[in-house]
Amino acid sequence: MTESPARRPLPQPTVSSEPFWTSGADGKLRIAQCAACGRRHHPPQPICPYCRSGDVAPAPVSGRATVAGFTVDHQQWLPDFPPPYVVAVVALEEDVTVRLTTNIVGCDPAEVAIGMRVRVRFEQQRDYWLPLFEPDPDASSDPGVVPEPDRASVSVRPMVSASKFEDKVALTGVGSSAIGRRLLVDPLSLTVSACLRAVEDAGLTVADIDGLATYPGGHAGGLSEGGITPVEEALRIRPTWISGGGDFPGPSGSVVAAMLAVAAGLCRHVLCFRTVWESTHTHLVRTGKIATGGGRATGMFEWRSPFGAMSAANWIGVNASHYFWRYGGDRESTLAPIALTARAHAARNPDAIYRDPLTLDEYRAARMISSPFGLYDCDVPCDGAIAIVVSAIETVADRPKPAVLVEAVGTQVIERISWDQGTLTHEPQVLGPAAHLWSRTNLRPDDVDVAELYDGFTFNAVSWLEALGFCGPGEAADFLAGGKTIGLDGPLPLNTHGGQLSAGRTHGFGFLQEAIAQLRGEATGRQVADARVAVVTTGGGTPGGALLLRRAD
Ligand code: ZN
């Protein structure tokens, strides 16, 4: 045991997790184990998730594990936690389904590899003992056991009836605010601007709107204007129904919630909005105008912040390393085509944030953020709002623009809602929504004319391409063919507005906006010829979601 050389954010343990963080006082790692069925799980829960027994207690394990995925972080996220450092997911020797996000210490980052056998080494900080891992000097030179993909979890629920709620609605309006870097305006002004434009686009007035829906609501740093309450205060529309929160199947889940309200007859026209102001928020934090910090790491951050795993770049980077280890491919063959194609498309979109051409040499030379992601593998934080009107299908004939129909939604969760305990081969929460989507339509991947796939990182778009069946697992590099297949004149034009990588991180709604533009034939300068069917995905690892859209005619 050693005192930590880095000043790590401390966890805020819960009643269930407190024994985990204090376990190392006697040098032993303890993991929650069920006395009834014997299985272990992590993070610790008050009941056993396998047999639902309440007889769960922390029990010692060997402290030996195998590296299942890792990323070398190069970005300084925390003032007293300097890079480079290795963030890894290790699978316990006793049960590879039990994993810890941790740091690999005691060796050069370049020596870390998937399959490496490691053992726990505690670092004490105040009353907590943080389990780090180091190369195991007693282990055999053979690689340890790395978890296999859990294919059994692909258990899609069939449709409840032949009648689809999707058939009862249409997307009739879309609008956006100014979108840019560091706009330094109140985020609510962005929201209202987008909302008013969407209402006008639908040929409606604010008085026609009878529902509001948003994701994630609340005051989530630069990720929300504050949700339903401030927007209702600003517009005063007196809705018959409202919905907002983070527990949706991705940001587009708020659109699905609106669809459900309309299909059920509670509303006729629901206004869905999504606002980000990360660029301005970061500036205000850096200049001391917004106070942050000092708090303990709670929720999902309890298991990540103490190890400097502060960003989705770290969490998704771990999965990308596992993907390359399992399937082959590399940055240049698998990730670069996504980034370069997005930039080429952005050049044709006057609203995109980065429009200058990006070359492969520039991609190669960019500074690393968190391996395998360099700067151009990461999307662009920005300020902006996008709003969409979901209307009852009976009202479509009265709308001025061609209606866009929803052929199918993909909303099912088929794996643990976790960044490290479930799928490691792809971005978490893509396999379920994708499989669910195809269970609700007779259309197939070959019918898709344009794909707008979440690209918070290049690897996310790769994950969605494979999850949706445009190619098989591990086949993305061959499918992409250096980008030939995903250009505007290729068989599957991808992220035709530039994606979040070049057009800006509007957290999912930008893909919906672009799909609507393509299906209406309004994507001037980048229009895909005769685009009739578009797939849209949202979600960068939180519960994700997918929508299959089509033209009405
Ligand atoms: Zn049990």
PDB file of N, CA, C and O in Angstrom, residues 94-150:
ATOM      1  N   GLU A  94     -11.293 -14.799 -11.032  1.00  0.00           N
ATOM      2  CA  GLU A  94     -12.350 -15.700 -10.541  1.00  0.00           C
ATOM      3  C   GLU A  94     -13.575 -15.702 -11.450  1.00  0.00           C
ATOM      4  O   GLU A  94     -14.322 -16.677 -11.499  1.00  0.00           O
ATOM      5  N   ASP A  95     -13.836 -14.591 -12.135  1.00  0.00           N
ATOM      6  CA  ASP A  95     -15.047 -14.471 -12.954  1.00  0.00           C
ATOM      7  C   ASP A  95     -14.849 -13.307 -13.913  1.00  0.00           C
ATOM      8  O   ASP A  95     -14.880 -12.147 -13.497  1.00  0.00           O
ATOM      9  N   VAL A  96     -14.670 -13.605 -15.197  1.00  0.00           N
ATOM     10  CA  VAL A  96     -14.343 -12.536 -16.157  1.00  0.00           C
ATOM     11  C   VAL A  96     -15.520 -11.620 -16.438  1.00  0.00           C
ATOM     12  O   VAL A  96     -15.360 -10.585 -17.091  1.00  0.00           O
ATOM     13  N   THR A  97     -16.730 -11.982 -15.965  1.00  0.00           N
ATOM     14  CA  THR A  97     -17.852 -11.052 -16.125  1.00  0.00           C
ATOM     15  C   THR A  97     -17.791  -9.936 -15.091  1.00  0.00           C
ATOM     16  O   THR A  97     -18.549  -8.975 -15.172  1.00  0.00           O
ATOM     17  N   VAL A  98     -16.905 -10.069 -14.117  1.00  0.00           N
ATOM     18  CA  VAL A  98     -16.722  -9.017 -13.116  1.00  0.00           C
ATOM     19  C   VAL A  98     -15.486  -8.213 -13.493  1.00  0.00           C
ATOM     20  O   VAL A  98     -14.383  -8.750 -13.557  1.00  0.00           O
ATOM     21  N   ARG A  99     -15.688  -6.944 -13.790  1.00  0.00           N
ATOM     22  CA  ARG A  99     -14.590  -6.102 -14.269  1.00  0.00           C
ATOM     23  C   ARG A  99     -14.481  -4.842 -13.431  1.00  0.00           C
ATOM     24  O   ARG A  99     -15.461  -4.370 -12.874  1.00  0.00           O
ATOM     25  N   LEU A 100     -13.279  -4.311 -13.410  1.00  0.00           N
ATOM     26  CA  LEU A 100     -13.028  -3.047 -12.730  1.00  0.00           C
ATOM     27  C   LEU A 100     -12.392  -2.094 -13.721  1.00  0.00           C
ATOM     28  O   LEU A 100     -11.485  -2.484 -14.464  1.00  0.00           O
ATOM     29  N   THR A 101     -12.858  -0.864 -13.734  1.00  0.00           N
ATOM     30  CA  THR A 101     -12.113   0.201 -14.404  1.00  0.00           C
ATOM     31  C   THR A 101     -11.066   0.683 -13.418  1.00  0.00           C
ATOM     32  O   THR A 101     -11.360   0.945 -12.245  1.00  0.00           O
ATOM     33  N   THR A 102      -9.815   0.789 -13.883  1.00  0.00           N
ATOM     34  CA  THR A 102      -8.706   1.029 -12.982  1.00  0.00           C
ATOM     35  C   THR A 102      -7.559   1.663 -13.760  1.00  0.00           C
ATOM     36  O   THR A 102      -7.710   2.002 -14.933  1.00  0.00           O
ATOM     37  N   ASN A 103      -6.422   1.830 -13.089  1.00  0.00           N
ATOM     38  CA  ASN A 103      -5.189   2.237 -13.758  1.00  0.00           C
ATOM     39  C   ASN A 103      -4.213   1.066 -13.735  1.00  0.00           C
ATOM     40  O   ASN A 103      -4.147   0.336 -12.747  1.00  0.00           O
ATOM     41  N   ILE A 104      -3.470   0.915 -14.826  1.00  0.00           N
ATOM     42  CA  ILE A 104      -2.351  -0.030 -14.822  1.00  0.00           C
ATOM     43  C   ILE A 104      -1.109   0.778 -14.465  1.00  0.00           C
ATOM     44  O   ILE A 104      -0.764   1.756 -15.156  1.00  0.00           O
ATOM     45  N   VAL A 105      -0.463   0.389 -13.390  1.00  0.00           N
ATOM     46  CA  VAL A 105       0.710   1.112 -12.891  1.00  0.00           C
ATOM     47  C   VAL A 105       1.888   0.137 -12.793  1.00  0.00           C
ATOM     48  O   VAL A 105       1.728  -1.071 -12.981  1.00  0.00           O
ATOM     49  N   GLY A 106       3.060   0.685 -12.526  1.00  0.00           N
ATOM     50  CA  GLY A 106       4.236  -0.167 -12.328  1.00  0.00           C
ATOM     51  C   GLY A 106       4.859  -0.651 -13.610  1.00  0.00           C
ATOM     52  O   GLY A 106       5.691  -1.572 -13.604  1.00  0.00           O
ATOM     53  N   CYS A 107       4.493  -0.073 -14.746  1.00  0.00           N
ATOM     54  CA  CYS A 107       5.139  -0.418 -16.010  1.00  0.00           C
ATOM     55  C   CYS A 107       4.940   0.742 -16.969  1.00  0.00           C
ATOM     56  O   CYS A 107       4.124   1.636 -16.735  1.00  0.00           O
ATOM     57  N   ASP A 108       5.714   0.712 -18.049  1.00  0.00           N
ATOM     58  CA  ASP A 108       5.564   1.732 -19.084  1.00  0.00           C
ATOM     59  C   ASP A 108       4.212   1.541 -19.778  1.00  0.00           C
ATOM     60  O   ASP A 108       3.840   0.405 -20.077  1.00  0.00           O
ATOM     61  N   PRO A 109       3.474   2.631 -20.054  1.00  0.00           N
ATOM     62  CA  PRO A 109       2.202   2.463 -20.769  1.00  0.00           C
ATOM     63  C   PRO A 109       2.342   1.654 -22.066  1.00  0.00           C
ATOM     64  O   PRO A 109       1.419   0.931 -22.447  1.00  0.00           O
ATOM     65  N   ALA A 110       3.496   1.761 -22.704  1.00  0.00           N
ATOM     66  CA  ALA A 110       3.690   1.042 -23.967  1.00  0.00           C
ATOM     67  C   ALA A 110       3.742  -0.469 -23.772  1.00  0.00           C
ATOM     68  O   ALA A 110       3.593  -1.233 -24.731  1.00  0.00           O
ATOM     69  N   GLU A 111       3.961  -0.918 -22.555  1.00  0.00           N
ATOM     70  CA  GLU A 111       4.025  -2.361 -22.289  1.00  0.00           C
ATOM     71  C   GLU A 111       2.658  -2.975 -22.048  1.00  0.00           C
ATOM     72  O   GLU A 111       2.506  -4.200 -22.039  1.00  0.00           O
ATOM     73  N   VAL A 112       1.655  -2.155 -21.825  1.00  0.00           N
ATOM     74  CA  VAL A 112       0.329  -2.690 -21.492  1.00  0.00           C
ATOM     75  C   VAL A 112      -0.293  -3.311 -22.739  1.00  0.00           C
ATOM     76  O   VAL A 112      -0.221  -2.747 -23.838  1.00  0.00           O
ATOM     77  N   ALA A 113      -0.886  -4.476 -22.570  1.00  0.00           N
ATOM     78  CA  ALA A 113      -1.515  -5.180 -23.686  1.00  0.00           C
ATOM     79  C   ALA A 113      -2.736  -5.924 -23.177  1.00  0.00           C
ATOM     80  O   ALA A 113      -2.804  -6.295 -21.993  1.00  0.00           O
ATOM     81  N   ILE A 114      -3.680  -6.140 -24.080  1.00  0.00           N
ATOM     82  CA  ILE A 114      -4.844  -6.951 -23.723  1.00  0.00           C
ATOM     83  C   ILE A 114      -4.379  -8.398 -23.533  1.00  0.00           C
ATOM     84  O   ILE A 114      -3.579  -8.918 -24.314  1.00  0.00           O
ATOM     85  N   GLY A 115      -4.860  -9.020 -22.482  1.00  0.00           N
ATOM     86  CA  GLY A 115      -4.396 -10.357 -22.111  1.00  0.00           C
ATOM     87  C   GLY A 115      -3.321 -10.331 -21.033  1.00  0.00           C
ATOM     88  O   GLY A 115      -2.992 -11.364 -20.463  1.00  0.00           O
ATOM     89  N   MET A 116      -2.769  -9.154 -20.760  1.00  0.00           N
ATOM     90  CA  MET A 116      -1.737  -9.019 -19.728  1.00  0.00           C
ATOM     91  C   MET A 116      -2.312  -9.409 -18.368  1.00  0.00           C
ATOM     92  O   MET A 116      -3.403  -8.995 -17.998  1.00  0.00           O
ATOM     93  N   ARG A 117      -1.567 -10.229 -17.648  1.00  0.00           N
ATOM     94  CA  ARG A 117      -1.996 -10.629 -16.300  1.00  0.00           C
ATOM     95  C   ARG A 117      -1.527  -9.580 -15.300  1.00  0.00           C
ATOM     96  O   ARG A 117      -0.354  -9.200 -15.302  1.00  0.00           O
ATOM     97  N   VAL A 118      -2.441  -9.146 -14.466  1.00  0.00           N
ATOM     98  CA  VAL A 118      -2.145  -8.075 -13.506  1.00  0.00           C
ATOM     99  C   VAL A 118      -2.641  -8.480 -12.119  1.00  0.00           C
ATOM    100  O   VAL A 118      -3.427  -9.416 -11.969  1.00  0.00           O
ATOM    101  N   ARG A 119      -2.155  -7.748 -11.118  1.00  0.00           N
ATOM    102  CA  ARG A 119      -2.623  -7.982  -9.740  1.00  0.00           C
ATOM    103  C   ARG A 119      -2.866  -6.636  -9.074  1.00  0.00           C
ATOM    104  O   ARG A 119      -2.286  -5.621  -9.454  1.00  0.00           O
ATOM    105  N   VAL A 120      -3.715  -6.677  -8.057  1.00  0.00           N
ATOM    106  CA  VAL A 120      -4.127  -5.434  -7.421  1.00  0.00           C
ATOM    107  C   VAL A 120      -2.982  -4.842  -6.600  1.00  0.00           C
ATOM    108  O   VAL A 120      -2.140  -5.555  -6.039  1.00  0.00           O
ATOM    109  N   ARG A 121      -2.944  -3.499  -6.583  1.00  0.00           N
ATOM    110  CA  ARG A 121      -2.029  -2.759  -5.701  1.00  0.00           C
ATOM    111  C   ARG A 121      -2.797  -1.539  -5.208  1.00  0.00           C
ATOM    112  O   ARG A 121      -3.201  -0.702  -6.003  1.00  0.00           O
ATOM    113  N   PHE A 122      -3.003  -1.462  -3.934  1.00  0.00           N
ATOM    114  CA  PHE A 122      -3.858  -0.395  -3.397  1.00  0.00           C
ATOM    115  C   PHE A 122      -3.087   0.888  -3.198  1.00  0.00           C
ATOM    116  O   PHE A 122      -1.916   0.879  -2.809  1.00  0.00           O
ATOM    117  N   GLU A 123      -3.778   1.977  -3.464  1.00  0.00           N
ATOM    118  CA  GLU A 123      -3.270   3.296  -3.086  1.00  0.00           C
ATOM    119  C   GLU A 123      -4.270   3.933  -2.138  1.00  0.00           C
ATOM    120  O   GLU A 123      -5.462   4.031  -2.467  1.00  0.00           O
ATOM    121  N   GLN A 124      -3.768   4.342  -0.975  1.00  0.00           N
ATOM    122  CA  GLN A 124      -4.663   4.952   0.004  1.00  0.00           C
ATOM    123  C   GLN A 124      -4.766   6.455  -0.230  1.00  0.00           C
ATOM    124  O   GLN A 124      -3.757   7.135  -0.464  1.00  0.00           O
ATOM    125  N   GLN A 125      -5.978   6.943  -0.168  1.00  0.00           N
ATOM    126  CA  GLN A 125      -6.200   8.390  -0.172  1.00  0.00           C
ATOM    127  C   GLN A 125      -7.297   8.653   0.853  1.00  0.00           C
ATOM    128  O   GLN A 125      -8.424   8.212   0.708  1.00  0.00           O
ATOM    129  N   ARG A 126      -6.915   9.336   1.914  1.00  0.00           N
ATOM    130  CA  ARG A 126      -7.798   9.525   3.072  1.00  0.00           C
ATOM    131  C   ARG A 126      -8.288   8.156   3.561  1.00  0.00           C
ATOM    132  O   ARG A 126      -7.492   7.286   3.820  1.00  0.00           O
ATOM    133  N   ASP A 127      -9.630   7.973   3.640  1.00  0.00           N
ATOM    134  CA  ASP A 127     -10.141   6.726   4.211  1.00  0.00           C
ATOM    135  C   ASP A 127     -10.403   5.652   3.162  1.00  0.00           C
ATOM    136  O   ASP A 127     -11.042   4.641   3.462  1.00  0.00           O
ATOM    137  N   TYR A 128      -9.943   5.889   1.964  1.00  0.00           N
ATOM    138  CA  TYR A 128     -10.265   4.950   0.896  1.00  0.00           C
ATOM    139  C   TYR A 128      -9.010   4.317   0.334  1.00  0.00           C
ATOM    140  O   TYR A 128      -7.940   4.936   0.282  1.00  0.00           O
ATOM    141  N   TRP A 129      -9.157   3.088  -0.105  1.00  0.00           N
ATOM    142  CA  TRP A 129      -8.065   2.350  -0.717  1.00  0.00           C
ATOM    143  C   TRP A 129      -8.466   2.041  -2.161  1.00  0.00           C
ATOM    144  O   TRP A 129      -9.404   1.275  -2.401  1.00  0.00           O
ATOM    145  N   LEU A 130      -7.798   2.694  -3.081  1.00  0.00           N
ATOM    146  CA  LEU A 130      -8.183   2.594  -4.482  1.00  0.00           C
ATOM    147  C   LEU A 130      -7.434   1.425  -5.125  1.00  0.00           C
ATOM    148  O   LEU A 130      -6.198   1.387  -5.098  1.00  0.00           O
ATOM    149  N   PRO A 131      -8.180   0.483  -5.706  1.00  0.00           N
ATOM    150  CA  PRO A 131      -7.526  -0.679  -6.307  1.00  0.00           C
ATOM    151  C   PRO A 131      -6.948  -0.366  -7.678  1.00  0.00           C
ATOM    152  O   PRO A 131      -7.680  -0.240  -8.657  1.00  0.00           O
ATOM    153  N   LEU A 132      -5.630  -0.211  -7.739  1.00  0.00           N
ATOM    154  CA  LEU A 132      -4.920  -0.100  -9.017  1.00  0.00           C
ATOM    155  C   LEU A 132      -4.369  -1.484  -9.342  1.00  0.00           C
ATOM    156  O   LEU A 132      -4.374  -2.391  -8.506  1.00  0.00           O
ATOM    157  N   PHE A 133      -3.887  -1.647 -10.562  1.00  0.00           N
ATOM    158  CA  PHE A 133      -3.343  -2.957 -10.940  1.00  0.00           C
ATOM    159  C   PHE A 133      -1.974  -2.783 -11.570  1.00  0.00           C
ATOM    160  O   PHE A 133      -1.709  -1.784 -12.240  1.00  0.00           O
ATOM    161  N   GLU A 134      -1.102  -3.767 -11.326  1.00  0.00           N
ATOM    162  CA  GLU A 134       0.263  -3.760 -11.853  1.00  0.00           C
ATOM    163  C   GLU A 134       0.541  -5.121 -12.481  1.00  0.00           C
ATOM    164  O   GLU A 134      -0.158  -6.100 -12.175  1.00  0.00           O
ATOM    165  N   PRO A 135       1.543  -5.199 -13.362  1.00  0.00           N
ATOM    166  CA  PRO A 135       1.883  -6.507 -13.930  1.00  0.00           C
ATOM    167  C   PRO A 135       2.130  -7.507 -12.813  1.00  0.00           C
ATOM    168  O   PRO A 135       2.784  -7.190 -11.815  1.00  0.00           O
ATOM    169  N   ASP A 136       1.577  -8.714 -12.990  1.00  0.00           N
ATOM    170  CA  ASP A 136       1.685  -9.747 -11.951  1.00  0.00           C
ATOM    171  C   ASP A 136       3.008 -10.502 -12.123  1.00  0.00           C
ATOM    172  O   ASP A 136       3.170 -11.261 -13.080  1.00  0.00           O
ATOM    173  N   PRO A 137       3.959 -10.319 -11.197  1.00  0.00           N
ATOM    174  CA  PRO A 137       5.274 -10.956 -11.368  1.00  0.00           C
ATOM    175  C   PRO A 137       5.223 -12.471 -11.201  1.00  0.00           C
ATOM    176  O   PRO A 137       6.122 -13.180 -11.654  1.00  0.00           O
ATOM    177  N   ASP A 138       4.161 -12.972 -10.580  1.00  0.00           N
ATOM    178  CA  ASP A 138       4.061 -14.409 -10.334  1.00  0.00           C
ATOM    179  C   ASP A 138       3.298 -15.150 -11.425  1.00  0.00           C
ATOM    180  O   ASP A 138       3.166 -16.369 -11.384  1.00  0.00           O
ATOM    181  N   ALA A 139       2.735 -14.402 -12.400  1.00  0.00           N
ATOM    182  CA  ALA A 139       1.869 -15.037 -13.391  1.00  0.00           C
ATOM    183  C   ALA A 139       2.684 -15.738 -14.466  1.00  0.00           C
ATOM    184  O   ALA A 139       3.844 -15.393 -14.717  1.00  0.00           O
ATOM    185  N   SER A 140       2.048 -16.709 -15.114  1.00  0.00           N
ATOM    186  CA  SER A 140       2.688 -17.353 -16.251  1.00  0.00           C
ATOM    187  C   SER A 140       2.760 -16.340 -17.391  1.00  0.00           C
ATOM    188  O   SER A 140       2.069 -15.323 -17.392  1.00  0.00           O
ATOM    189  N   SER A 141       3.577 -16.635 -18.363  1.00  0.00           N
ATOM    190  CA  SER A 141       3.708 -15.712 -19.491  1.00  0.00           C
ATOM    191  C   SER A 141       2.555 -15.874 -20.481  1.00  0.00           C
ATOM    192  O   SER A 141       2.426 -15.084 -21.416  1.00  0.00           O
ATOM    193  N   ASP A 142       1.720 -16.905 -20.295  1.00  0.00           N
ATOM    194  CA  ASP A 142       0.555 -17.058 -21.174  1.00  0.00           C
ATOM    195  C   ASP A 142      -0.448 -15.948 -20.890  1.00  0.00           C
ATOM    196  O   ASP A 142      -0.614 -15.536 -19.749  1.00  0.00           O
ATOM    197  N   PRO A 143      -1.157 -15.482 -21.926  1.00  0.00           N
ATOM    198  CA  PRO A 143      -2.172 -14.459 -21.675  1.00  0.00           C
ATOM    199  C   PRO A 143      -3.261 -14.975 -20.749  1.00  0.00           C
ATOM    200  O   PRO A 143      -3.575 -16.167 -20.728  1.00  0.00           O
ATOM    201  N   GLY A 144      -3.852 -14.075 -19.983  1.00  0.00           N
ATOM    202  CA  GLY A 144      -4.987 -14.426 -19.145  1.00  0.00           C
ATOM    203  C   GLY A 144      -6.264 -14.538 -19.964  1.00  0.00           C
ATOM    204  O   GLY A 144      -6.258 -14.330 -21.171  1.00  0.00           O
ATOM    205  N   VAL A 145      -7.349 -14.874 -19.279  1.00  0.00           N
ATOM    206  CA  VAL A 145      -8.628 -15.079 -19.960  1.00  0.00           C
ATOM    207  C   VAL A 145      -9.327 -13.730 -20.156  1.00  0.00           C
ATOM    208  O   VAL A 145      -9.572 -13.002 -19.197  1.00  0.00           O
ATOM    209  N   VAL A 146      -9.618 -13.422 -21.437  1.00  0.00           N
ATOM    210  CA  VAL A 146     -10.311 -12.184 -21.799  1.00  0.00           C
ATOM    211  C   VAL A 146     -11.780 -12.531 -22.058  1.00  0.00           C
ATOM    212  O   VAL A 146     -12.066 -13.544 -22.703  1.00  0.00           O
ATOM    213  N   PRO A 147     -12.711 -11.716 -21.567  1.00  0.00           N
ATOM    214  CA  PRO A 147     -14.135 -12.048 -21.756  1.00  0.00           C
ATOM    215  C   PRO A 147     -14.519 -12.165 -23.228  1.00  0.00           C
ATOM    216  O   PRO A 147     -14.075 -11.379 -24.055  1.00  0.00           O
ATOM    217  N   GLU A 148     -15.373 -13.149 -23.525  1.00  0.00           N
ATOM    218  CA  GLU A 148     -15.919 -13.303 -24.870  1.00  0.00           C
ATOM    219  C   GLU A 148     -17.186 -12.444 -25.006  1.00  0.00           C
ATOM    220  O   GLU A 148     -17.871 -12.189 -24.015  1.00  0.00           O
ATOM    221  N   PRO A 149     -17.506 -12.012 -26.220  1.00  0.00           N
ATOM    222  CA  PRO A 149     -18.762 -11.269 -26.409  1.00  0.00           C
ATOM    223  C   PRO A 149     -19.952 -12.105 -25.962  1.00  0.00           C
ATOM    224  O   PRO A 149     -19.991 -13.314 -26.197  1.00  0.00           O
ATOM    225  N   ASP A 150     -20.913 -11.465 -25.325  1.00  0.00           N
ATOM    226  CA  ASP A 150     -22.068 -12.152 -24.774  1.00  0.00           C
ATOM    227  C   ASP A 150     -23.182 -12.188 -25.806  1.00  0.00           C
ATOM    228  O   ASP A 150     -24.106 -11.390 -25.774  1.00  0.00           O
TER     229      ASP A 150
END
